[in-house]
Short mmCIF file of C-alpha atoms in Angstrom, two decimals:
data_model
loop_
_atom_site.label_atom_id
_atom_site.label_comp_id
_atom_site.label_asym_id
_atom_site.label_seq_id
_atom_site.Cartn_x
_atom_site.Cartn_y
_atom_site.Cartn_z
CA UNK B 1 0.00 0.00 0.00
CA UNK B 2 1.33 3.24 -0.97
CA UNK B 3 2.12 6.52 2.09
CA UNK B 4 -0.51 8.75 2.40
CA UNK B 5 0.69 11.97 1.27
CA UNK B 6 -1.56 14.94 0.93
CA UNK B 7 0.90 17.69 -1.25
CA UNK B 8 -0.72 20.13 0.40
CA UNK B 9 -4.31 19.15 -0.96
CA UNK B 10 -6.72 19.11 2.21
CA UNK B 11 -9.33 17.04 1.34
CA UNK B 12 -12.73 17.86 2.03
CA UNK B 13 -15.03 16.19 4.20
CA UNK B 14 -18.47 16.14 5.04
CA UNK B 15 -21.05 15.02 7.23
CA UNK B 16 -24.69 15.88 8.19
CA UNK B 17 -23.98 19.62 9.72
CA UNK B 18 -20.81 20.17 8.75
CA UNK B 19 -18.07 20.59 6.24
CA UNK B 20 -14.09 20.01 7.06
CA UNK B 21 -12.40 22.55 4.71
CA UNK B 22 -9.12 23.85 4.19
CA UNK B 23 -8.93 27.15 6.10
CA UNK B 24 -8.52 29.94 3.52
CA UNK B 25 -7.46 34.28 4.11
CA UNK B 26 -11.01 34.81 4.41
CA UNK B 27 -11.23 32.75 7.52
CA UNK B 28 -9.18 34.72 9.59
CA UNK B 29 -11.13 37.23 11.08
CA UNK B 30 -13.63 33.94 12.11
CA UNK B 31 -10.97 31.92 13.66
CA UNK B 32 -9.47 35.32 15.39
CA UNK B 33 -12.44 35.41 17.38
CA UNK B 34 -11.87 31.61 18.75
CA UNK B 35 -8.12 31.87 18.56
CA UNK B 36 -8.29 35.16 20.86
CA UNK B 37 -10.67 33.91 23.49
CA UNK B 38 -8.53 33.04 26.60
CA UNK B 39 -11.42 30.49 27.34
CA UNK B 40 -10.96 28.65 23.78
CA UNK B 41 -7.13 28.56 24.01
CA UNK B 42 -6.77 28.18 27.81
CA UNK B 43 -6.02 24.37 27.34
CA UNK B 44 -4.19 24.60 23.89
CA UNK B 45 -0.86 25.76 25.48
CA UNK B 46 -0.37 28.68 23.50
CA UNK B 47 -1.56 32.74 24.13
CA UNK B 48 -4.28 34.23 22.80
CA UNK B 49 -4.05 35.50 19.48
CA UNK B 50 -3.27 39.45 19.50
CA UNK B 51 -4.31 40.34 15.61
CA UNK B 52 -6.05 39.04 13.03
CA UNK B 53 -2.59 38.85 11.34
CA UNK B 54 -1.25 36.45 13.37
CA UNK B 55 -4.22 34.23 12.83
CA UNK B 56 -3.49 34.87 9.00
CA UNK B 57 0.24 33.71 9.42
CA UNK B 58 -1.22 30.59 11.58
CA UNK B 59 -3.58 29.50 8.65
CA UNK B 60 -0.71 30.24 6.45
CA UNK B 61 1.88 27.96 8.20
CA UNK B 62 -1.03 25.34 8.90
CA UNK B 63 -1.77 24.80 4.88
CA UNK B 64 2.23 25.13 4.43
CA UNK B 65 2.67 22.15 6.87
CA UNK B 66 0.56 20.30 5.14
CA UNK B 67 2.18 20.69 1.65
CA UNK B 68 5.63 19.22 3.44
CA UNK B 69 3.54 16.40 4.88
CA UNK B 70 3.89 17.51 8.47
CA UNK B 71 0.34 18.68 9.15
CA UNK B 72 -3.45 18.22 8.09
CA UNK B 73 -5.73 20.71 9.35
CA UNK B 74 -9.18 21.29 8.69
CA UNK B 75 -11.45 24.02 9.18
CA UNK B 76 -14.89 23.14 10.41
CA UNK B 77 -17.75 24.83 8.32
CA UNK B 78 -20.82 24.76 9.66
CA UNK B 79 -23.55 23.71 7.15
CA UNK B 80 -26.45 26.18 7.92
CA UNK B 81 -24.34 29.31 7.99
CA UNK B 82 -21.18 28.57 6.02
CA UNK B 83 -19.02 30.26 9.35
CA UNK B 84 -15.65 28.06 10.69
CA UNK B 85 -16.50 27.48 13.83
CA UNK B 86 -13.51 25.63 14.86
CA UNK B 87 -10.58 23.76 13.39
CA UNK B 88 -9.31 20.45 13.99
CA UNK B 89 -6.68 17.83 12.69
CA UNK B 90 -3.27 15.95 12.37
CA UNK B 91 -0.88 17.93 14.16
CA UNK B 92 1.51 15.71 13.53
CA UNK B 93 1.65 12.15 11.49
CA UNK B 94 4.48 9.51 11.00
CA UNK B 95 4.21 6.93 8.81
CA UNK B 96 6.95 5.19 8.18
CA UNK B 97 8.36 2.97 11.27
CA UNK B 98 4.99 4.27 13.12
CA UNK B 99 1.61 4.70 10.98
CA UNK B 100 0.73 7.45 13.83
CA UNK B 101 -0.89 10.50 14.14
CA UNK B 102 -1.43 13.37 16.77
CA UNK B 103 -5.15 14.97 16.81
CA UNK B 104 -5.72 18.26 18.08
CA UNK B 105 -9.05 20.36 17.95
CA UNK B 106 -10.74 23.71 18.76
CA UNK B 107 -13.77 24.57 18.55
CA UNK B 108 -15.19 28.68 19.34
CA UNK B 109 -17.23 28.62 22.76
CA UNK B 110 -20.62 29.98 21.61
CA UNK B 111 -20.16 26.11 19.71
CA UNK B 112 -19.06 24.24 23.06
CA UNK B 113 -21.81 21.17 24.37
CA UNK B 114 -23.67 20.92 20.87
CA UNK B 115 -22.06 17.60 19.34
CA UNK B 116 -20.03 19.35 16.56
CA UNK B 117 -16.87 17.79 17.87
CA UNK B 118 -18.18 14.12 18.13
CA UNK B 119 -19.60 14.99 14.09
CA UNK B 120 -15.88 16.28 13.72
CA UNK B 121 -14.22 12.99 14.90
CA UNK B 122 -16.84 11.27 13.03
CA UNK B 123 -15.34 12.20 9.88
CA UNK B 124 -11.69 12.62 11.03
CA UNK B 125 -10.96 8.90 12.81
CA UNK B 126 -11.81 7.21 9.67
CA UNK B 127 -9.95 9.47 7.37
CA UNK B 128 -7.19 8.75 9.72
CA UNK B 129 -7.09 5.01 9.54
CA UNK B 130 -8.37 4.41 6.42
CA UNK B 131 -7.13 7.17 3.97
CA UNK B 132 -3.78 8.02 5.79
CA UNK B 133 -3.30 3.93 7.27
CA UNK B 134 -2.89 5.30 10.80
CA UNK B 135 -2.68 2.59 13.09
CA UNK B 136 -2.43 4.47 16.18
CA UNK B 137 -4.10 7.98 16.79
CA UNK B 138 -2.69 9.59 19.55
CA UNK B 139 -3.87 13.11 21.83
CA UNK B 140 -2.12 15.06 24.15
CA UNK B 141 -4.49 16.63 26.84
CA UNK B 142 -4.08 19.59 29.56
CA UNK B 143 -4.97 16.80 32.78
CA UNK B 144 -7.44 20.10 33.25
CA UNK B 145 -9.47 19.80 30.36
CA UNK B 146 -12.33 17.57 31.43
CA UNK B 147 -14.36 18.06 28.06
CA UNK B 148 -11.76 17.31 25.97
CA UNK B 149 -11.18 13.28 27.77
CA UNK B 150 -14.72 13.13 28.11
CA UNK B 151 -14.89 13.28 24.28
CA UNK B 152 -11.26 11.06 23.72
CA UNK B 153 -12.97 8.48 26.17
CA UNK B 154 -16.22 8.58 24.15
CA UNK B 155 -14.77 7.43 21.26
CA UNK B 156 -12.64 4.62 23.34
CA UNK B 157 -9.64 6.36 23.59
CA UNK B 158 -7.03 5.27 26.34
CA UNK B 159 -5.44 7.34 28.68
CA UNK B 160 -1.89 5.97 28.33
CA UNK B 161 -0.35 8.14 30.88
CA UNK B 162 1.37 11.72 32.36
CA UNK B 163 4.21 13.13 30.39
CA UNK B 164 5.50 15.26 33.37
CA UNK B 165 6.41 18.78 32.54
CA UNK B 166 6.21 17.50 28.83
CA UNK B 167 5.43 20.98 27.45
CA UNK B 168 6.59 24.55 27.84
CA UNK B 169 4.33 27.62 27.98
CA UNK B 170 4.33 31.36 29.54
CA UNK B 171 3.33 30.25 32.40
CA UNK B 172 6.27 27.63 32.35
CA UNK B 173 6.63 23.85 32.13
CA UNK B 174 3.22 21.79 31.99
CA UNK B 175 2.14 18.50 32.68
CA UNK B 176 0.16 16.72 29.83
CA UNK B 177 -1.76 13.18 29.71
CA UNK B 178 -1.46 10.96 26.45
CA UNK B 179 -4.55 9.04 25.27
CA UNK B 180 -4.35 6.94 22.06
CA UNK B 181 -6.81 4.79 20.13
CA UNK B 182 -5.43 1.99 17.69
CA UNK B 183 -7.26 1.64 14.46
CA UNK B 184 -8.41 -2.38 15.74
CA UNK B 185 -9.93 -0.68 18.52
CA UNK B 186 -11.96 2.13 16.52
CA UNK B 187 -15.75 1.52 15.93
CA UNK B 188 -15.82 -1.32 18.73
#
């Protein structure tokens, strides 16, 4: 079987409410307001954004990454108003030696509690193990973020562990916990 490679083309996906879409210029003032909101980023290890530039730049080196194989992010479109509400994807993915891939996900707060992410994972996992040949799907989680493993366990994702001090932020060094799901294990 052939490596997945994407050359930069993010595929779109689909589902009943929602289109996965590769973010585009226009999208930055949209995902400013999510990437800004202490309350959306709080868990994501990173500051909110300050300009609507920087979240230009981000979109910019997201669809970059993905052109040198490093990175597959999708925006999340929402159906009924054709707004990103969110953004999620392969922060990471290693084929060779590994067939592994890191998710990570956002999603703007007015969004939170309304099964968008579940709809998003929906259409991710599978893209994951089938289209890429990921055999392992991994997440790295603030041990704070009680939404986010409430929605890894949901989908039968294993917490594997604590990585102590396993990232670095402002605020300093923080603790993360690894969950991972292996492609036998998905749809059980």
């Amino acid at each position: 079987m052939p490596m997945y490679k994407c050359g930069g083309e993010i595929p779109v996906l689909e589902s009943e409410r929602l289109i996965l879409r590769r973010m585009e210029k226009k999208d930055a003032r949209e995902m400013f307001r999510y990437w800004s909101d202490p309350e959306v980023v709080r868990y994501m290890n990173m500051p909110p954004f300050a300009s609507i530039e920087d979240t230009y730049e981000m979109i910019n080196l997201l669809n970059g990454l993905s052109e040198s194989e490093d990175t597959l992010r999708w925006g999340i479109e929402l159906k009924e108003t054709g707004r990103l509400i969110g953004s999620c994807g392969f922060n990471v993915w290693e084929l060779a030696g590994a067939y592994r891939g890191e998710i990570g996900y956002d999603l703007g707060r007015e969004y939170w509690g309304r099964g968008y992410m579940s709809e998003t994972f929906r259409l991710v996992l599978p893209f994951g193990y089938g289209t890429m040949g990921l055999n392992r799907i991994e997440a790295l989680v603030d041990p704070r973020n009680d939404s986010s493993r409430s929605l890894l366990r949901a989908f039968g994702f294993r917490d594997e562990g604590l990585l102590r001090e396993y990232q670095k932020t402002e605020e300093g060094f923080v603790d993360l916990l690894i969950y991972s799901l292996l492609k036998r294990e998905y749809g059980r």
